[in-house]
XYZ file of C-alpha atoms in Angstrom:
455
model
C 141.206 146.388 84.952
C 141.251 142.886 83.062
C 138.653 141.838 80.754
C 137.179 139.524 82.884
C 136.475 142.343 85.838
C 133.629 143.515 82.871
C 132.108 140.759 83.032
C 132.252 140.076 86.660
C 131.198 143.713 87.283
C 128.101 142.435 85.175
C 127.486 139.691 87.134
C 127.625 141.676 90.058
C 125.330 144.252 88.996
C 122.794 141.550 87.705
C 122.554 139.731 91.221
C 122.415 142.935 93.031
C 119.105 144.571 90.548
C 117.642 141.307 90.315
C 117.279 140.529 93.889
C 115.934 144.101 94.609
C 112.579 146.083 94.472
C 113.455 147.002 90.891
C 114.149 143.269 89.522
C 112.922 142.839 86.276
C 113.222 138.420 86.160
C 115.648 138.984 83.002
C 117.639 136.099 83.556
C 117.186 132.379 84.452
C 120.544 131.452 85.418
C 123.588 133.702 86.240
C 127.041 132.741 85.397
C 129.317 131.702 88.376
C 132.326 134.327 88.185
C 135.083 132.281 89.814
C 134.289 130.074 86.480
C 134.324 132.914 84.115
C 137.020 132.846 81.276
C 137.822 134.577 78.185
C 138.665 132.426 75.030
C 139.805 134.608 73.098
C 141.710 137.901 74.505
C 142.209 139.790 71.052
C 138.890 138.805 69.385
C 137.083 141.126 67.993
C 134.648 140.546 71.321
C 137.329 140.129 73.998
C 135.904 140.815 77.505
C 132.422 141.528 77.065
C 129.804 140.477 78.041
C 126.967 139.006 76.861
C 123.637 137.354 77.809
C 122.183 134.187 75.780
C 118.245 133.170 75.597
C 117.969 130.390 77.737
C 116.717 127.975 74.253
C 120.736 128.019 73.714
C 122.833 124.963 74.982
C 125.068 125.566 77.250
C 127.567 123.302 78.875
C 128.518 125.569 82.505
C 124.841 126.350 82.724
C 121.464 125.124 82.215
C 119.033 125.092 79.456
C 115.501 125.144 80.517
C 114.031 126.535 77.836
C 111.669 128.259 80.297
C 110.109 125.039 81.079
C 109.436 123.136 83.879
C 109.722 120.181 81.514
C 113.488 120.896 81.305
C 113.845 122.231 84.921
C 117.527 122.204 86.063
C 118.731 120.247 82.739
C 122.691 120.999 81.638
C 123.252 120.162 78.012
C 126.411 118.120 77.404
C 127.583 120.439 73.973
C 127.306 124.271 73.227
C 125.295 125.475 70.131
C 127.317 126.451 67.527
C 126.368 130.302 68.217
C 127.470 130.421 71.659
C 130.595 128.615 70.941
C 131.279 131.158 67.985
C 130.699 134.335 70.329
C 132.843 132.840 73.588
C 135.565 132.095 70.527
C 135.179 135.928 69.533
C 136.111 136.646 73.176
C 132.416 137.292 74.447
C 131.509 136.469 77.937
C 128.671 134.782 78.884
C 126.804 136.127 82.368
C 123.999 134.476 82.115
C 120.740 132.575 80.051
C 118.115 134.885 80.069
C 114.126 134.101 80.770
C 111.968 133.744 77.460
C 108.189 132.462 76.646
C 108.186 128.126 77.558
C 109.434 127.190 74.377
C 109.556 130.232 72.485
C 105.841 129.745 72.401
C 104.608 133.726 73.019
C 105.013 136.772 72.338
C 105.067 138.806 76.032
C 107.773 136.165 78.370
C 104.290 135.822 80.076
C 104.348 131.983 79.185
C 108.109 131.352 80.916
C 107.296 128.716 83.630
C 109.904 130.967 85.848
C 107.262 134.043 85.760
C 106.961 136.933 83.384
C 109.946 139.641 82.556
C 109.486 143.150 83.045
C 109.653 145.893 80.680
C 112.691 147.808 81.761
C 110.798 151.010 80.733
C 107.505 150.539 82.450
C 107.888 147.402 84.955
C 103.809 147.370 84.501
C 104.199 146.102 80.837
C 105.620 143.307 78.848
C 109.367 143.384 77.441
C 107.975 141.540 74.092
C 108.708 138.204 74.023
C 109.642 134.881 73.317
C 113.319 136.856 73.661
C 112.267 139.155 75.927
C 114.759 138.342 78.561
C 117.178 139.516 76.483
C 115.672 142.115 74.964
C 115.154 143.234 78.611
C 119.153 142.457 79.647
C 120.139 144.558 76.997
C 117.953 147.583 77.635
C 118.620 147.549 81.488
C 122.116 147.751 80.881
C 122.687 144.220 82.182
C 124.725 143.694 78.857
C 125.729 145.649 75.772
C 124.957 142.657 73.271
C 122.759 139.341 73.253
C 121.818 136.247 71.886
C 117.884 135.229 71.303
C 116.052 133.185 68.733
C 113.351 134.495 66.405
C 110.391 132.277 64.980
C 107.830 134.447 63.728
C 109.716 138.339 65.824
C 110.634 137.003 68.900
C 113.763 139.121 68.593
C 112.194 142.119 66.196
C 109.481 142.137 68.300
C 110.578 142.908 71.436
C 113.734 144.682 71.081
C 110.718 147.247 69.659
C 109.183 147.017 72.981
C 112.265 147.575 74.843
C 113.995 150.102 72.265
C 116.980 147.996 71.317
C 118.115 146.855 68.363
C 117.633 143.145 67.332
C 118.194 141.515 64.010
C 116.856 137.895 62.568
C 119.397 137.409 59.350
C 118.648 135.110 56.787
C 117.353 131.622 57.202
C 120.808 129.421 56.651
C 122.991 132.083 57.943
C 123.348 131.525 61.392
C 123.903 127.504 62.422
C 120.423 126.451 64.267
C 122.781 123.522 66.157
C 122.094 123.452 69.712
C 118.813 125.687 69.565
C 116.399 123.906 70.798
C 113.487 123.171 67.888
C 110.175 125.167 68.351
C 109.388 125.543 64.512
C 112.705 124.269 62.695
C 111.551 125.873 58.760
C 111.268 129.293 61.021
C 113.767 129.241 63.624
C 116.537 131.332 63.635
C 119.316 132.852 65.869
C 119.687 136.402 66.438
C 121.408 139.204 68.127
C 120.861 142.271 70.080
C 122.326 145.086 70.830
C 122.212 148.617 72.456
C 122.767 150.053 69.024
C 122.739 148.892 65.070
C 126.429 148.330 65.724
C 126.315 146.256 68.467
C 123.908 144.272 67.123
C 125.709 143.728 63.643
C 128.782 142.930 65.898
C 127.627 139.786 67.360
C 126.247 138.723 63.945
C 129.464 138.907 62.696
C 130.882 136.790 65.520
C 128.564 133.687 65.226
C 127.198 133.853 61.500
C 128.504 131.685 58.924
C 128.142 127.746 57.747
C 128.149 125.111 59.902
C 128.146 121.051 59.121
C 126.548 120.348 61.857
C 123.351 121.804 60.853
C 122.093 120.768 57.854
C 120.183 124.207 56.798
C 123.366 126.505 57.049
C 124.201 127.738 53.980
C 128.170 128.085 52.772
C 128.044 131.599 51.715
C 130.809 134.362 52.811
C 129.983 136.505 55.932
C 131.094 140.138 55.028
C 132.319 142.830 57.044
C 128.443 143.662 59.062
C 130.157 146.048 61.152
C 131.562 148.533 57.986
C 127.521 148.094 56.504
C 126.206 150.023 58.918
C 127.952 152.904 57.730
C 127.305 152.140 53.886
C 124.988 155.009 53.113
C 121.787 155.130 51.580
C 121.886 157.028 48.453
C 120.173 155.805 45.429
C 118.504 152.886 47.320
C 114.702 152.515 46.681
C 112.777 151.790 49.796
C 109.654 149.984 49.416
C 106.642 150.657 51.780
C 104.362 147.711 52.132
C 100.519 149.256 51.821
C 99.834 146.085 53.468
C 101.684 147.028 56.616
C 99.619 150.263 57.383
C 95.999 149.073 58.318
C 93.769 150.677 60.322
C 94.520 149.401 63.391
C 98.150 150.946 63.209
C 98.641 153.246 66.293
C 98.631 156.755 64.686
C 101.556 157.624 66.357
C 103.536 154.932 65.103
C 102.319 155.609 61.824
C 103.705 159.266 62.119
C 106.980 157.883 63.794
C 107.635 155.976 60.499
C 107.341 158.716 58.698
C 109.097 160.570 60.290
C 112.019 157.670 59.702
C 111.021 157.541 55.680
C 111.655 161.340 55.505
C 115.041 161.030 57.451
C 115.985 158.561 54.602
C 114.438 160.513 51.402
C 116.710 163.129 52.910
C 120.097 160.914 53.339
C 119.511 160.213 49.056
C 116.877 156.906 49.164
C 113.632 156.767 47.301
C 110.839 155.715 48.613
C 108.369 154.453 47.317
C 104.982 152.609 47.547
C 104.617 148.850 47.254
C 101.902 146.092 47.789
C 102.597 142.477 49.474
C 99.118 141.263 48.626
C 99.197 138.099 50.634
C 100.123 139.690 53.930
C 96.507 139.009 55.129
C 97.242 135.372 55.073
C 100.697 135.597 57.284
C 99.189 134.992 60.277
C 97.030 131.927 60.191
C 99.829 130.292 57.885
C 102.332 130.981 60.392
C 100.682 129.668 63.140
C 99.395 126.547 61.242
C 102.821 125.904 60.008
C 104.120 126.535 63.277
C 102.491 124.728 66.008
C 102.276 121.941 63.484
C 106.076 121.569 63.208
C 105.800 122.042 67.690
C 104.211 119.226 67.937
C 106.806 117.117 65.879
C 109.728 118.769 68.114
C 108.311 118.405 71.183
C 107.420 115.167 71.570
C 110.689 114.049 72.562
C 109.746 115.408 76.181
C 108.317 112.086 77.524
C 109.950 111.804 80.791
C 112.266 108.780 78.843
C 115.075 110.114 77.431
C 116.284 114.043 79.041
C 113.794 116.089 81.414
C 111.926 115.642 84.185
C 110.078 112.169 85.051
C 106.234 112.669 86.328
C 103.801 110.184 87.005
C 104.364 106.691 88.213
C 103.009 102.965 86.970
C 102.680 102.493 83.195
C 104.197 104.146 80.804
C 100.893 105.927 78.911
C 100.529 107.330 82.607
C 103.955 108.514 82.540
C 104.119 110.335 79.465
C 100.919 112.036 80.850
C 101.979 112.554 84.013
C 105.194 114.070 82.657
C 103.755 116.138 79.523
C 100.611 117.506 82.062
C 102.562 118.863 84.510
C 106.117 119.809 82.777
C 104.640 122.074 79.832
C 102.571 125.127 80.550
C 99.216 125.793 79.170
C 100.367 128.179 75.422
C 102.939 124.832 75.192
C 99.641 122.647 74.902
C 97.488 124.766 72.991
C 100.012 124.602 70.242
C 101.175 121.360 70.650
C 97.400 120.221 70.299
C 96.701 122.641 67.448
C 99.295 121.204 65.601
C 98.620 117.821 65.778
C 94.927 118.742 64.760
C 96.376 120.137 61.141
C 98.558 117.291 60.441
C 95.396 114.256 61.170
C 94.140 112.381 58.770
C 92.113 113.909 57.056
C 93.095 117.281 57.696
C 96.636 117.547 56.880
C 96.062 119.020 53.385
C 93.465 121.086 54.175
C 95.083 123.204 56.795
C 98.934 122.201 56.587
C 99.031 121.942 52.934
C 97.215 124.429 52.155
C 99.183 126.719 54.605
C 102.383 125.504 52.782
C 101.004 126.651 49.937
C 99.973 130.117 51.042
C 103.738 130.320 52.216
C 104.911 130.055 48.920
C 102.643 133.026 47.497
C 104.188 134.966 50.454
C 107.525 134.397 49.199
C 106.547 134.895 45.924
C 105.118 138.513 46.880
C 108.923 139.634 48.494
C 110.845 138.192 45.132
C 108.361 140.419 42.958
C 109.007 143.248 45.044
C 112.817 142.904 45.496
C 113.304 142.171 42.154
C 110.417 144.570 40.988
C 112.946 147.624 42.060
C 112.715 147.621 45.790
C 116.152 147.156 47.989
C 114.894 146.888 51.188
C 111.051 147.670 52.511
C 110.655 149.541 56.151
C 107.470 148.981 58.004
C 106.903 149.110 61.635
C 107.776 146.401 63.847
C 104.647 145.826 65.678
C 101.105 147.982 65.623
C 101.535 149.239 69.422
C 104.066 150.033 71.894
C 104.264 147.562 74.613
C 101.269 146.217 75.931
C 100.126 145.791 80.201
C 100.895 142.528 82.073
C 98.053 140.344 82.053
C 95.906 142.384 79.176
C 96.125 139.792 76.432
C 96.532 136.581 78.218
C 92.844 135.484 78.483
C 92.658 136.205 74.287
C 95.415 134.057 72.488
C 94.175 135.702 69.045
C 94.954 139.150 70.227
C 98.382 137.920 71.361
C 99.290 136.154 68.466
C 98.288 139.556 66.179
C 101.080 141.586 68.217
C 103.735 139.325 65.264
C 101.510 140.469 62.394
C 104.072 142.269 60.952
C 107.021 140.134 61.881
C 105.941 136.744 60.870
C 106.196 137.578 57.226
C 109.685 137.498 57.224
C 110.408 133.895 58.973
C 108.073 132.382 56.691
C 110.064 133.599 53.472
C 113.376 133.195 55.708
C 114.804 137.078 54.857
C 116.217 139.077 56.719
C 114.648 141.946 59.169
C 116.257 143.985 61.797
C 114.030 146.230 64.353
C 115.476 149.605 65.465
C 113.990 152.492 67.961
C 112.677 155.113 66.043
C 110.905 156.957 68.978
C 108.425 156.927 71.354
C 104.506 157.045 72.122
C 103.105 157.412 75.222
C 106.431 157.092 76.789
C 107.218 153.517 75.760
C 110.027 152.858 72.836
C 108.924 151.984 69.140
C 110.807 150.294 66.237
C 110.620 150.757 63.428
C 111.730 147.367 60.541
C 113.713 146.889 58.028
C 113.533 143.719 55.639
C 116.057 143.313 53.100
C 116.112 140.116 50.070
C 118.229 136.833 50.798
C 121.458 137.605 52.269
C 121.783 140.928 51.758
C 122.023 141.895 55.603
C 124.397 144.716 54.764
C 122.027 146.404 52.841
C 119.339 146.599 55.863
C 122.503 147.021 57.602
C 123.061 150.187 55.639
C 119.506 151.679 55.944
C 119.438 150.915 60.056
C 122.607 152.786 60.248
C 121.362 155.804 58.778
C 118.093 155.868 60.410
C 119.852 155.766 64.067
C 121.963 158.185 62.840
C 119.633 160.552 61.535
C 117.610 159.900 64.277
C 120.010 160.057 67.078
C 118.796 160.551 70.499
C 115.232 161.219 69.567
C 114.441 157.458 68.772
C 115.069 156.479 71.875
């Protein structure tokens, strides 16, 4: 068998689930396999195959972005992660379905329809990522790229009970991801186990001129971290990040994962992140009000789809009316409320501000004694189709314990650490600036500890 008959065996198996009773609207686009190629046949990724979030450009297939705004659009240069995983020898079979934008947090937003949860096909796969979230946990793939603003890799690799991992912000090159938030965005991986996951972070991390917030630090070996250990490492456990709203299963299933590292030679111990409370409404100022710098460059003028005919006020409306979906708009027009006249220091500056006591409150703790901090990814397993749509507040609390981490730009990884009610958990991991093979470390442990009893 030749590497490429993985791939195309992928491809095969994606078109045939897809188009059947059991389809699960993972993927956008599927990769052509006649076109298929392998660029590098003794790279550390030769032959296999992976999916990419369809907010990654791609030159042999199109980036929508899950928008009709972008409907059918081919970008004429790769980002700088997808070019770094085909030159690892990854395949790509296909750009997988995601929330318009990145704008969600349930792939209920895509303009293409909603992905399934591969575990319940009545519930949502997490989202903005969860295409590929989903791809991975079907067995469509082993390994996958996605972007995370405020989870939207953490998040629902918890739903689907994968792995997924947001490094630091500067580690990964943000070229050729298409801006939601650009101080939050980040690439990140997937991956059926911690492994996997660290694998493709190996293959596409690192600096990159072309973006000017990747940082020239040295990658290190992500794969040999996950088998690091634990012993002597203080683990810090946010107070913040068990309210009473937690699922008391989840709370137990953490525990359960605390214990399984107090036994492997960690400490844990009890910490505070006072200005948790603020995360959300800071995140979602700061980030719809960076949206709706980004995306006004989809005016029918310059890439897109045209709409509306006669002047050109009635063909920016006609285009931005019917090419974005409704979530798109609600952001975009939060956003431009905070940055008015008249309001722009009073809810964006004030929310920049707020973002700086949130970093302030992970460089105490870090450098208080605390290596890493575990918490649980989100407060419930995987919610129904349809159940949050009609309240955006609900939907935007399912990140409440992911957004933290974008705005201070560390790192967090999300693992499965069990399940309630049938449906996976995960379980998070944040570690300081760059220190990836730390949280690395402590993921490692827990999955092995663990083994098949978090999933």
């Amino acid at each position: 068998m030749s590497l490429l008959d993985v791939a195309r065996g992928a491809i095969a198996r994606i078109r045939e689930r897809e188009a059947g009773p059991e389809a699960l609207n993972a993927f956008l686009s599927v990769a052509d396999p006649a076109s298929l190629t392998v660029d590098a046949p003794t790279g550390p990724l030769a032959g296999v195959p992976i999916a990419v979030k369809d907010i990654l450009a791609t030159t042999d297939l199109p980036t929508t972005c899950g928008s009709r705004v972008l409907e059918g659009y081919r970008s004429p240069f790769e980002a700088t992660a997808v070019r770094r995983a085909r030159a690892a020898g990854a395949v790509v079979v296909g750009k997988t379905n995601m929330d318009e934008f990145a704008m969600g947090s349930s792939t209920e937003n895509s303009a293409y329809g909603p992905t399934l949860n591969p575990h319940d096909r009545t519930r949502v796969p997490g989202g903005s990522s969860g295409g590929s979230a989903a791809a991975v946990a079907a067995g469509y793939v082993t390994m996958a790229l996605g972007s995370d603003t405020g989870g939207s890799v953490r998040q629902p690799a918890a739903f689907c009970g994968v792995v997924g991992i947001k490094p630091t912000y500067g580690r990964v090159s943000r070229y050729g991801l298409v801006a939601y938030a650009s101080s939050l965005d980040q690439v990140g991986t997937f991956g059926r186990t911690v492994t996997d996951a660290a694998r493709l972070l190996q293959a596409v991390a690192g600096h990159d001129e072309r973006d000017a917030t990747s940082v020239d630090r040295p990658v290190p070996d992500y794969e040999k971290a996950v088998r690091r250990g634990v012993a002597g490492l203080v683990v810090g456990v946010p107070a913040e990040y068990d309210p009473d709203e937690l699922d008391p299963e989840i709370r137990r299933l953490v525990n359960r994962a605390l214990e399984t590292l107090r036994a492997c030679g960690a400490e844990v111990r009890r910490v505070s992140l006072p200005h948790t409370r603020y995360a959300i409404p800071t995140y979602y100022v700061i980030a719809t009000a960076e949206a709706s710098s980004n995306l006004s460059r989809y005016d029918g003028v310059r890439y897109g789809v045209r709409r509306g005919e006669g002047d050109l006020v009635s063909m920016y409306e006609g285009t931005r009316s019917r090419g974005l979906g409704a979530e798109v708009k609600r952001r975009i027009m939060l956003g431009t409320y905070a940055l008015s006249a008249g309001y722009y220091d009073e809810y964006y500056g004030t929310a920049q501000r707020a973002r700086l006591h949130i970093i302030d409150d992970f460089r105490r703790v870090f450098y208080g004694g605390a290596d890493v901090l575990f918490t649980p990814t989100s407060p419930t397993p995987a919610f129904k189709l349809g159940e949050r749509t009609s309240d955006p507040v609900q939907m935007y609390l399912s990140d409440v314990f992911t957004v933290t981490a974008n705005l201070a730009g560390i790192p967090g990884l999300s693992l499965p650490i069990g399940r309630v009610g049938g449906l996976p958990v995960g379980g998070q991991v944040l570690a300081p600036w760059w220190d990836e093979e730390r949280m690395l470390g402590v993921a490692g442990a827990i999955e092995e500890s663990l083994g098949g009893s978090a999933r």
